[in-house]
Short mmCIF file of N, CA and C in Angstrom, two decimals:
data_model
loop_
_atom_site.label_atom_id
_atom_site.label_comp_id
_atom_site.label_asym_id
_atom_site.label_seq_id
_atom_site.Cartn_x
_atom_site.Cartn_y
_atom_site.Cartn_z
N UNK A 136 9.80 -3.58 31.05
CA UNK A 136 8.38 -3.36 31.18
C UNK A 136 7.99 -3.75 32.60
N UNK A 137 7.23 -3.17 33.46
CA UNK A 137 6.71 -3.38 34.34
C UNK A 137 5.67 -4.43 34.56
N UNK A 138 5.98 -5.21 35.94
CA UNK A 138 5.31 -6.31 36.03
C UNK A 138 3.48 -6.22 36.12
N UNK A 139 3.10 -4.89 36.82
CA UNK A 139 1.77 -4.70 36.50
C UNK A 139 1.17 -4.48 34.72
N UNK A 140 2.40 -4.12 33.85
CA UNK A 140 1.81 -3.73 32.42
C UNK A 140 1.74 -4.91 32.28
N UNK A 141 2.73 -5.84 31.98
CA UNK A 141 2.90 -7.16 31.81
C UNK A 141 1.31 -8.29 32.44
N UNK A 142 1.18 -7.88 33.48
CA UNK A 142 0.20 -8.73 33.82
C UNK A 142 -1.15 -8.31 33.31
N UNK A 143 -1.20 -6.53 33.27
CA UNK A 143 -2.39 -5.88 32.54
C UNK A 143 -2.84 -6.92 30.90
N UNK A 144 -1.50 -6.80 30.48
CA UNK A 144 -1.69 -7.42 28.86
C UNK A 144 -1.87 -9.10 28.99
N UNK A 145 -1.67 -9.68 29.80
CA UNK A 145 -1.38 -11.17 30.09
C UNK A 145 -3.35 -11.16 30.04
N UNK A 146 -3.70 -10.47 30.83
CA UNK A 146 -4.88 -10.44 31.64
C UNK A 146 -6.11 -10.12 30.30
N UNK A 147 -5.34 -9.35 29.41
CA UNK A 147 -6.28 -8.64 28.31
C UNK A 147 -6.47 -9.89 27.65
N UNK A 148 -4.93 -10.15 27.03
CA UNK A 148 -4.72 -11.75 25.79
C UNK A 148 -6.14 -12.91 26.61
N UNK A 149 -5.88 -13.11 28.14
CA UNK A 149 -6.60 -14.53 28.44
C UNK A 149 -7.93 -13.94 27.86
N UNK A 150 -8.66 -12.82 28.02
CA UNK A 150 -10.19 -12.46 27.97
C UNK A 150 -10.46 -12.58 26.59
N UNK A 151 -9.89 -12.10 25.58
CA UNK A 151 -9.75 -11.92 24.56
C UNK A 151 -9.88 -13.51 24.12
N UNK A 152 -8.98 -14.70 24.57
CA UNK A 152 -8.87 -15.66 24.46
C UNK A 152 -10.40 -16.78 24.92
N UNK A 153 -10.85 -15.95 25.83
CA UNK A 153 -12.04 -17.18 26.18
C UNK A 153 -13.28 -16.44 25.62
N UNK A 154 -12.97 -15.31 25.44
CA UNK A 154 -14.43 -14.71 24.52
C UNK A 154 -14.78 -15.35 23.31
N UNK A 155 -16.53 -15.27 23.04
CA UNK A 155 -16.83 -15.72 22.13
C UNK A 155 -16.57 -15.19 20.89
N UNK A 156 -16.07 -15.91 19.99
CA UNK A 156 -15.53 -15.38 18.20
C UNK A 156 -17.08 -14.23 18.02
N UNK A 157 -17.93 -14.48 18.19
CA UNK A 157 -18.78 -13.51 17.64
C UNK A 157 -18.47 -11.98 18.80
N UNK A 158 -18.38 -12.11 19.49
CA UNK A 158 -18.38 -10.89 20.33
C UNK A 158 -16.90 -10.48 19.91
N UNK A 159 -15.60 -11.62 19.22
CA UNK A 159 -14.68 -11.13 19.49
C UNK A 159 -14.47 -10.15 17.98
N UNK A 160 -15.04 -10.77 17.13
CA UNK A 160 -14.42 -10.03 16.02
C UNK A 160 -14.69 -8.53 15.68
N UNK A 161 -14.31 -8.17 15.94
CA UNK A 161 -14.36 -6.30 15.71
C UNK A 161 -13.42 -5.84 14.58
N UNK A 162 -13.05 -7.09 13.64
CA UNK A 162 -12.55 -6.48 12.79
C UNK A 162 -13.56 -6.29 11.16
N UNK A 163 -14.84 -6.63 11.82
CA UNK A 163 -16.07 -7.00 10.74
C UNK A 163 -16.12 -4.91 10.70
N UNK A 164 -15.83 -4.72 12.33
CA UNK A 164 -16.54 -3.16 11.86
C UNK A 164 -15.37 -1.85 12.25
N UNK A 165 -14.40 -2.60 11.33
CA UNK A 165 -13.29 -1.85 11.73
C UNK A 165 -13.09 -0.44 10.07
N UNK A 166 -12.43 0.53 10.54
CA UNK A 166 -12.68 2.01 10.17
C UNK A 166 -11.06 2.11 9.28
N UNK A 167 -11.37 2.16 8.14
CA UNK A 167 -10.36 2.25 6.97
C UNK A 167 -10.01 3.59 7.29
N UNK A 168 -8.17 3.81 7.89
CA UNK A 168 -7.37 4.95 7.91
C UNK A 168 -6.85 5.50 6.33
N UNK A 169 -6.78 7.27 6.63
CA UNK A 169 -6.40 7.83 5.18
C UNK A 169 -4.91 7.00 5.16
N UNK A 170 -4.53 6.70 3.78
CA UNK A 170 -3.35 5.66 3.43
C UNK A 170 -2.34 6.46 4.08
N UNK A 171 -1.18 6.35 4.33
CA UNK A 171 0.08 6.58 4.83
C UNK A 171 1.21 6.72 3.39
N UNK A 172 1.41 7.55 2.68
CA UNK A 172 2.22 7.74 1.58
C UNK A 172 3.54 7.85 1.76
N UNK A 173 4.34 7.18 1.11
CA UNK A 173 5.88 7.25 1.22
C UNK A 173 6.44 7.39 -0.42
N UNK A 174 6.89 8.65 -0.38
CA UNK A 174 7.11 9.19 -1.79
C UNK A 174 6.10 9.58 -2.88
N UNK A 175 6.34 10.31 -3.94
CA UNK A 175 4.91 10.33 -5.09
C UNK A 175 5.96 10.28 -6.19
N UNK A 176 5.04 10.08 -6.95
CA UNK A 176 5.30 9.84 -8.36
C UNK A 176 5.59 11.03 -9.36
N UNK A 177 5.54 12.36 -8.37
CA UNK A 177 6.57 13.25 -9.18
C UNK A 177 8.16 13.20 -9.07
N UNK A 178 8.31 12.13 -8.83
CA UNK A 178 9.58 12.17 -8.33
C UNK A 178 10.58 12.20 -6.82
N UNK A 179 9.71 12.98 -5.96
CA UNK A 179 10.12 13.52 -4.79
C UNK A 179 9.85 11.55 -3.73
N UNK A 180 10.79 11.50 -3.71
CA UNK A 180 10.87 10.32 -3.10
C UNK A 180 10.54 10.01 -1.34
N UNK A 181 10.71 11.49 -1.06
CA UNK A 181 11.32 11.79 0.55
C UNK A 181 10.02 12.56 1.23
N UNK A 182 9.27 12.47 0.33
CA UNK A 182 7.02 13.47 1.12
C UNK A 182 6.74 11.96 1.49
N UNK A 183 5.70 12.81 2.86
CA UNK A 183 5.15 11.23 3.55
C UNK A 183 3.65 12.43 3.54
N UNK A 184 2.67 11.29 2.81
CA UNK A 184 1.11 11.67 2.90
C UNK A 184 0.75 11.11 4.34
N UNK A 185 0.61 12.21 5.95
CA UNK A 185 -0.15 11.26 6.50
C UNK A 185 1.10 10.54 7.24
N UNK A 186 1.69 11.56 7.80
CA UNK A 186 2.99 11.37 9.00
C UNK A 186 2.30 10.90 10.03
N UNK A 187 1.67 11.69 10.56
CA UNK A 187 0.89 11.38 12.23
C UNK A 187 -0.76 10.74 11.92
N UNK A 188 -0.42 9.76 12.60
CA UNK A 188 -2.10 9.07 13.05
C UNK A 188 -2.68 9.08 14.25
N UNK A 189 -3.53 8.93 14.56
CA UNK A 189 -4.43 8.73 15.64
C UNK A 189 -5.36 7.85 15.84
N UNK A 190 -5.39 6.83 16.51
CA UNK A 190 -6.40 5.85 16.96
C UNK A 190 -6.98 6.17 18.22
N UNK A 191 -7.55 5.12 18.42
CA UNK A 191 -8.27 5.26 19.84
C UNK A 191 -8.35 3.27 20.31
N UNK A 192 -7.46 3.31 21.30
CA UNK A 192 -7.41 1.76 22.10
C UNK A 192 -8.57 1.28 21.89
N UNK A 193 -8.83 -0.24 21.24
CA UNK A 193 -10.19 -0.90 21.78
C UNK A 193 -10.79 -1.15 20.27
N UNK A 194 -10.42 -0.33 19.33
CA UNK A 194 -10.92 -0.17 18.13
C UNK A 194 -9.84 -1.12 16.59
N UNK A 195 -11.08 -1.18 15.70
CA UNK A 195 -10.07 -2.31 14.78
C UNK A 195 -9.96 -1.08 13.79
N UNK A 196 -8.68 -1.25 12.70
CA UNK A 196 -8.56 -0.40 11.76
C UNK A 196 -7.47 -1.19 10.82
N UNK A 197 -8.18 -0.44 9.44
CA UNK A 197 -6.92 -0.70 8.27
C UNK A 197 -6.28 0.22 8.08
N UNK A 198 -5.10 0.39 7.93
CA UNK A 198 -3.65 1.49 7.31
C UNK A 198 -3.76 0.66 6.62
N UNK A 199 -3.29 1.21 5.24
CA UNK A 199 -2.87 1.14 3.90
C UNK A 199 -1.64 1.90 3.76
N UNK A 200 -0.10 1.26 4.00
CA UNK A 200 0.99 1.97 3.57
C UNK A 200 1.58 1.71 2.18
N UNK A 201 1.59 2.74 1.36
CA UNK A 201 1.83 2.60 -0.05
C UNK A 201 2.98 3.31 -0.23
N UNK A 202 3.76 2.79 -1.31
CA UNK A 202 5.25 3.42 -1.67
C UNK A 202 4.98 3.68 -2.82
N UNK A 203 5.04 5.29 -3.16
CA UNK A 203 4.85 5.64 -4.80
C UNK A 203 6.33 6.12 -5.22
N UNK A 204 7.33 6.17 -4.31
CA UNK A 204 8.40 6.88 -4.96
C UNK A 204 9.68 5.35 -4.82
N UNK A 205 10.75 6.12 -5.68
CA UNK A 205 11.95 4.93 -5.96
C UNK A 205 12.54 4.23 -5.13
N UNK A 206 12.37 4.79 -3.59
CA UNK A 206 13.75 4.23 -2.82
C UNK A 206 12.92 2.75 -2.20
N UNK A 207 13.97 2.18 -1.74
CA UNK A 207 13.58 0.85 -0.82
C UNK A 207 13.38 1.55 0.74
N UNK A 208 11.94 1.01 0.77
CA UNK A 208 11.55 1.69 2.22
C UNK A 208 11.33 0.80 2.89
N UNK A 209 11.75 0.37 4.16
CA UNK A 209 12.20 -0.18 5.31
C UNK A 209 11.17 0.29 6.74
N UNK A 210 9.83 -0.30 6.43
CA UNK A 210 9.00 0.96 7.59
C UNK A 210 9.04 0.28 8.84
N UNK A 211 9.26 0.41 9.79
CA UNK A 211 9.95 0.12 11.29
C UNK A 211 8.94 0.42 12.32
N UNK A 212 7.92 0.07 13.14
CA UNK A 212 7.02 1.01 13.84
C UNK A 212 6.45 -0.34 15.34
N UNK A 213 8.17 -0.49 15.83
CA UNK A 213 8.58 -1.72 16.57
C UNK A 213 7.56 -1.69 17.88
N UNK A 214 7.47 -0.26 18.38
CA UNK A 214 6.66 -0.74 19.49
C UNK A 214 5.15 -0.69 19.43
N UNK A 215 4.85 0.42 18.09
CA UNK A 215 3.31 0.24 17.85
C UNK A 215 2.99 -1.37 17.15
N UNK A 216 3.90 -2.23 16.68
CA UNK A 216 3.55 -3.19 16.56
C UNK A 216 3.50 -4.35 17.78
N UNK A 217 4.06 -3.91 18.35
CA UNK A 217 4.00 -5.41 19.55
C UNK A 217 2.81 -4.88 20.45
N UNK A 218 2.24 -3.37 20.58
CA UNK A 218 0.99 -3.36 21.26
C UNK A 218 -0.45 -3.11 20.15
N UNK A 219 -0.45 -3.94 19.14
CA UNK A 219 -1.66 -4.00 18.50
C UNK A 219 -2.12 -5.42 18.29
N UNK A 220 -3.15 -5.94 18.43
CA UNK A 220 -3.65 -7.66 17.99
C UNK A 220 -3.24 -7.38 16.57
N UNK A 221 -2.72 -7.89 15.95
CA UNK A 221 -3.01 -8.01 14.01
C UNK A 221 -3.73 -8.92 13.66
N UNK A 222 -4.43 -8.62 12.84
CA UNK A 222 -5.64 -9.58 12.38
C UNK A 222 -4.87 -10.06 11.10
N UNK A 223 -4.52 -9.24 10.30
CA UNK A 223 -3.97 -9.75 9.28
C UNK A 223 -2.47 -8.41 8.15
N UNK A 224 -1.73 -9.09 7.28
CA UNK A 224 -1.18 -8.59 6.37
C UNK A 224 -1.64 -8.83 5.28
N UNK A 225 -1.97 -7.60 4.67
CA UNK A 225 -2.30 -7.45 2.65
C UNK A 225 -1.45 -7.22 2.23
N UNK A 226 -1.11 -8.19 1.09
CA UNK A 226 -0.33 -7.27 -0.18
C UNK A 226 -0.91 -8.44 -1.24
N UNK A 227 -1.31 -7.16 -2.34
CA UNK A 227 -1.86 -7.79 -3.65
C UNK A 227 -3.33 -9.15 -3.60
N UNK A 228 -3.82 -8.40 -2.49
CA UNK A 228 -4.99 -9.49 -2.47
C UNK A 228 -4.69 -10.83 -2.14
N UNK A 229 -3.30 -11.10 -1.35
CA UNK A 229 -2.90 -12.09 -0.54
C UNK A 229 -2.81 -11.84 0.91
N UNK A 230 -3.33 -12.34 1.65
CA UNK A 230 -3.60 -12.29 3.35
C UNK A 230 -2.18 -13.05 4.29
N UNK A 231 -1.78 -12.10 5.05
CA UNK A 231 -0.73 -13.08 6.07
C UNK A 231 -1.19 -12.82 7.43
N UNK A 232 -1.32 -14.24 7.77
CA UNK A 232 -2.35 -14.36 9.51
C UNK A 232 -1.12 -15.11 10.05
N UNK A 233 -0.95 -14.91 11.47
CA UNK A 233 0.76 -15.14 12.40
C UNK A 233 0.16 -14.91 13.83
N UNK A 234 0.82 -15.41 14.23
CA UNK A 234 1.36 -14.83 15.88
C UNK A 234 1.66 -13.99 16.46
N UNK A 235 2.66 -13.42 15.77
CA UNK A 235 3.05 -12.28 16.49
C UNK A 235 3.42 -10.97 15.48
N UNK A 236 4.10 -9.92 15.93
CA UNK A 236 3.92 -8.64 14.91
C UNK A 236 5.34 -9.12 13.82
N UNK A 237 5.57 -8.50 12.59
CA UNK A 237 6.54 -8.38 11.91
C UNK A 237 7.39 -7.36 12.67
N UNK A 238 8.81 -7.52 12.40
CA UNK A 238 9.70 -7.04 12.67
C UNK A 238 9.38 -5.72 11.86
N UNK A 239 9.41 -5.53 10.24
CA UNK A 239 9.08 -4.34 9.32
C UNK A 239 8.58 -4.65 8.20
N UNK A 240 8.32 -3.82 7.24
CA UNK A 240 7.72 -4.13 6.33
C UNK A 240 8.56 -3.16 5.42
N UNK A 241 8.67 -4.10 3.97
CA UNK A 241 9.68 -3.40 3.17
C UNK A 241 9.03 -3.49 1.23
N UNK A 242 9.61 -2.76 0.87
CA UNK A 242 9.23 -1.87 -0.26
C UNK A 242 10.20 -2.04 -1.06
N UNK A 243 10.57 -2.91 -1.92
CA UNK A 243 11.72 -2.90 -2.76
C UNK A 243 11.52 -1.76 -4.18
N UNK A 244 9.81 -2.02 -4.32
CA UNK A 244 9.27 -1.18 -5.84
C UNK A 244 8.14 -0.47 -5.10
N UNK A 245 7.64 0.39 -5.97
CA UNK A 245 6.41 1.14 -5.67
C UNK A 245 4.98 0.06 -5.50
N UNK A 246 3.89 0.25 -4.01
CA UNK A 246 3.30 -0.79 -3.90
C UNK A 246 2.33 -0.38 -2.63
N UNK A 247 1.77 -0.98 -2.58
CA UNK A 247 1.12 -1.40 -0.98
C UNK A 247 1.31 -2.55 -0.41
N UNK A 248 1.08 -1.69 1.19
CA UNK A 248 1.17 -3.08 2.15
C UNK A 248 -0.35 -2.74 3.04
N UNK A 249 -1.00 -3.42 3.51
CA UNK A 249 -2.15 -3.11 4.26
C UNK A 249 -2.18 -3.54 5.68
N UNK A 250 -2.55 -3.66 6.58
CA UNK A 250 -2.39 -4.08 7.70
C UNK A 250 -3.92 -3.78 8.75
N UNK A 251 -4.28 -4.56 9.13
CA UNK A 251 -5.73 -4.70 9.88
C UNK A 251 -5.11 -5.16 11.47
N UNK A 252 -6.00 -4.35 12.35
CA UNK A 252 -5.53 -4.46 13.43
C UNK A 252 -6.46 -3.87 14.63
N UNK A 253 -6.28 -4.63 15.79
CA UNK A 253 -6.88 -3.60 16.99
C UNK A 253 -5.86 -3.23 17.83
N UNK A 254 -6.10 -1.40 17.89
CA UNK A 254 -4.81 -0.88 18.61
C UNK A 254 -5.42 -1.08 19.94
N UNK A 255 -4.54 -1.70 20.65
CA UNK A 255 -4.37 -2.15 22.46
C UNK A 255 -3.80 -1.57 23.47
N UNK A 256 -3.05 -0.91 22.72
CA UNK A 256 -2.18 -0.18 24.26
C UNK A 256 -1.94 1.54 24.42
N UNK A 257 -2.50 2.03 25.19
CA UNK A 257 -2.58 3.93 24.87
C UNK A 257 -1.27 4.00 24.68
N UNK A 258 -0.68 5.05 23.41
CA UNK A 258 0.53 5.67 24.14
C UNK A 258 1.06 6.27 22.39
N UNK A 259 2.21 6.64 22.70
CA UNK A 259 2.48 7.33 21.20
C UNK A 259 3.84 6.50 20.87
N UNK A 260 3.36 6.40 19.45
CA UNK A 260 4.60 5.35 19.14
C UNK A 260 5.38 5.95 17.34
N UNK A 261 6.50 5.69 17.21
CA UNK A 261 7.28 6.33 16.71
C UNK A 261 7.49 5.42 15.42
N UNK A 262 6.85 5.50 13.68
CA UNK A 262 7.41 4.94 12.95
C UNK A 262 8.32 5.67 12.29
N UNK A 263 9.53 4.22 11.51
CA UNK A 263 9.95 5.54 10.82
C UNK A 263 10.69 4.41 9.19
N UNK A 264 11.36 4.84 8.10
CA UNK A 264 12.39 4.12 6.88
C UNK A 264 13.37 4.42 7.50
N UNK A 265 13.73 3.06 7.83
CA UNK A 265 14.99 2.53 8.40
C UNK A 265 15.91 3.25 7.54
N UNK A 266 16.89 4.34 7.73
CA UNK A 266 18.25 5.00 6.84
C UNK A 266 17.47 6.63 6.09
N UNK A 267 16.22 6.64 6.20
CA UNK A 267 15.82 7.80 6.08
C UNK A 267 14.98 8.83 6.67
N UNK A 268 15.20 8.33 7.80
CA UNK A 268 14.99 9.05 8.90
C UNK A 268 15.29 10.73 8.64
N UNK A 269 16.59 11.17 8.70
CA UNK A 269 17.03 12.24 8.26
C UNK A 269 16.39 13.30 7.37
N UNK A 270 15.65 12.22 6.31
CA UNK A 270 14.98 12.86 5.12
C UNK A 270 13.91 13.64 5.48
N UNK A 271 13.42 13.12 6.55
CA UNK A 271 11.89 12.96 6.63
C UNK A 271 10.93 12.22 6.13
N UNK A 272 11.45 10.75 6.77
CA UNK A 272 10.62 9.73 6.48
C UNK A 272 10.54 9.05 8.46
N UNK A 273 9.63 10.03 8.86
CA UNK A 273 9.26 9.48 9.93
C UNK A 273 7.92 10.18 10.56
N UNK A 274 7.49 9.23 11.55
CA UNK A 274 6.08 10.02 11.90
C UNK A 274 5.75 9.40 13.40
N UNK A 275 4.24 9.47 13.21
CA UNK A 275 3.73 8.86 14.67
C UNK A 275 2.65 8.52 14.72
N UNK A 276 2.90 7.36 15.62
CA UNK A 276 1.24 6.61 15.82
C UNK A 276 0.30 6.81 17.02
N UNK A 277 -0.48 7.52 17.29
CA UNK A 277 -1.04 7.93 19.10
C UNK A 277 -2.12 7.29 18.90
N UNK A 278 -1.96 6.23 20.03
CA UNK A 278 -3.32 5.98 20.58
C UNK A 278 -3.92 6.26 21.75
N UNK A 279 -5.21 6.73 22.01
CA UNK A 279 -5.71 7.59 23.08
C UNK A 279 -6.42 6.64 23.57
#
């Protein structure tokens, strides 16, 4: 990564950091994305509802990724996660607040995972189920 991106984001985190909690939270008026589907419940394990997304930098949003079909899904989306703040992880009306992004998020049974966030960095980023790639279990995240 380049030392000007590097200092760009260094520079974002401090502002972000000395701003006031009321000016900072933008996740009070953040914009619920159509869910992200991985498999349905006719069986077909390998349909994704809602491959490609689109954000816009600056803005807070929820994805809702839900697994309706059998396989263990492994969702991977390494660099759109290290350029978004996360506010938080849902699953089952339990909240996970951290530091830094998850490595992936995984699906042993049919379920949701939720994820709240402000996307930070323009650019297009590539998720995908780790081993089913092939299938067509992959997509994309653009932020403009």
């Amino acid at each position: 990564m380049a030392w000007t991106t590097r200092l760009g984001l260094a520079a974002a985190a401090l502002m972000l950091a000395a701003a006031p909690a009321s000016a900072l939270d933008l996740t009070k008026k953040r914009q619920n994305l159509p869910d992200l589907v991985l498999g349905n419940e006719e069986g077909n394990d390998f349909v994704v509802e809602n491959r490609d997304i689109e954000l816009e930098a600056g803005k807070a949003y929820r994805l809702r990724i839900v697994a309706k079909g059998r396989q263990e899904y492994k969702f991977y989306a390494p660099e759109f996660f290290r350029y978004i703040w996360l506010n938080q992880i849902v699953i089952e009306h339990k909240e996970i607040h951290g530091g830094g992004p998850p490595d992936h998020l995984e699906f042993d049974d049919p379920g949701e995972i939720a994820i709240e966030f402000v996307a930070i960095k323009p650019g297009e980023y590539r998720w995908y189920a780790q081993g089913l790639e092939e299938k067509g279990m992959a997509g994309k995240i653009s932020v403009k």
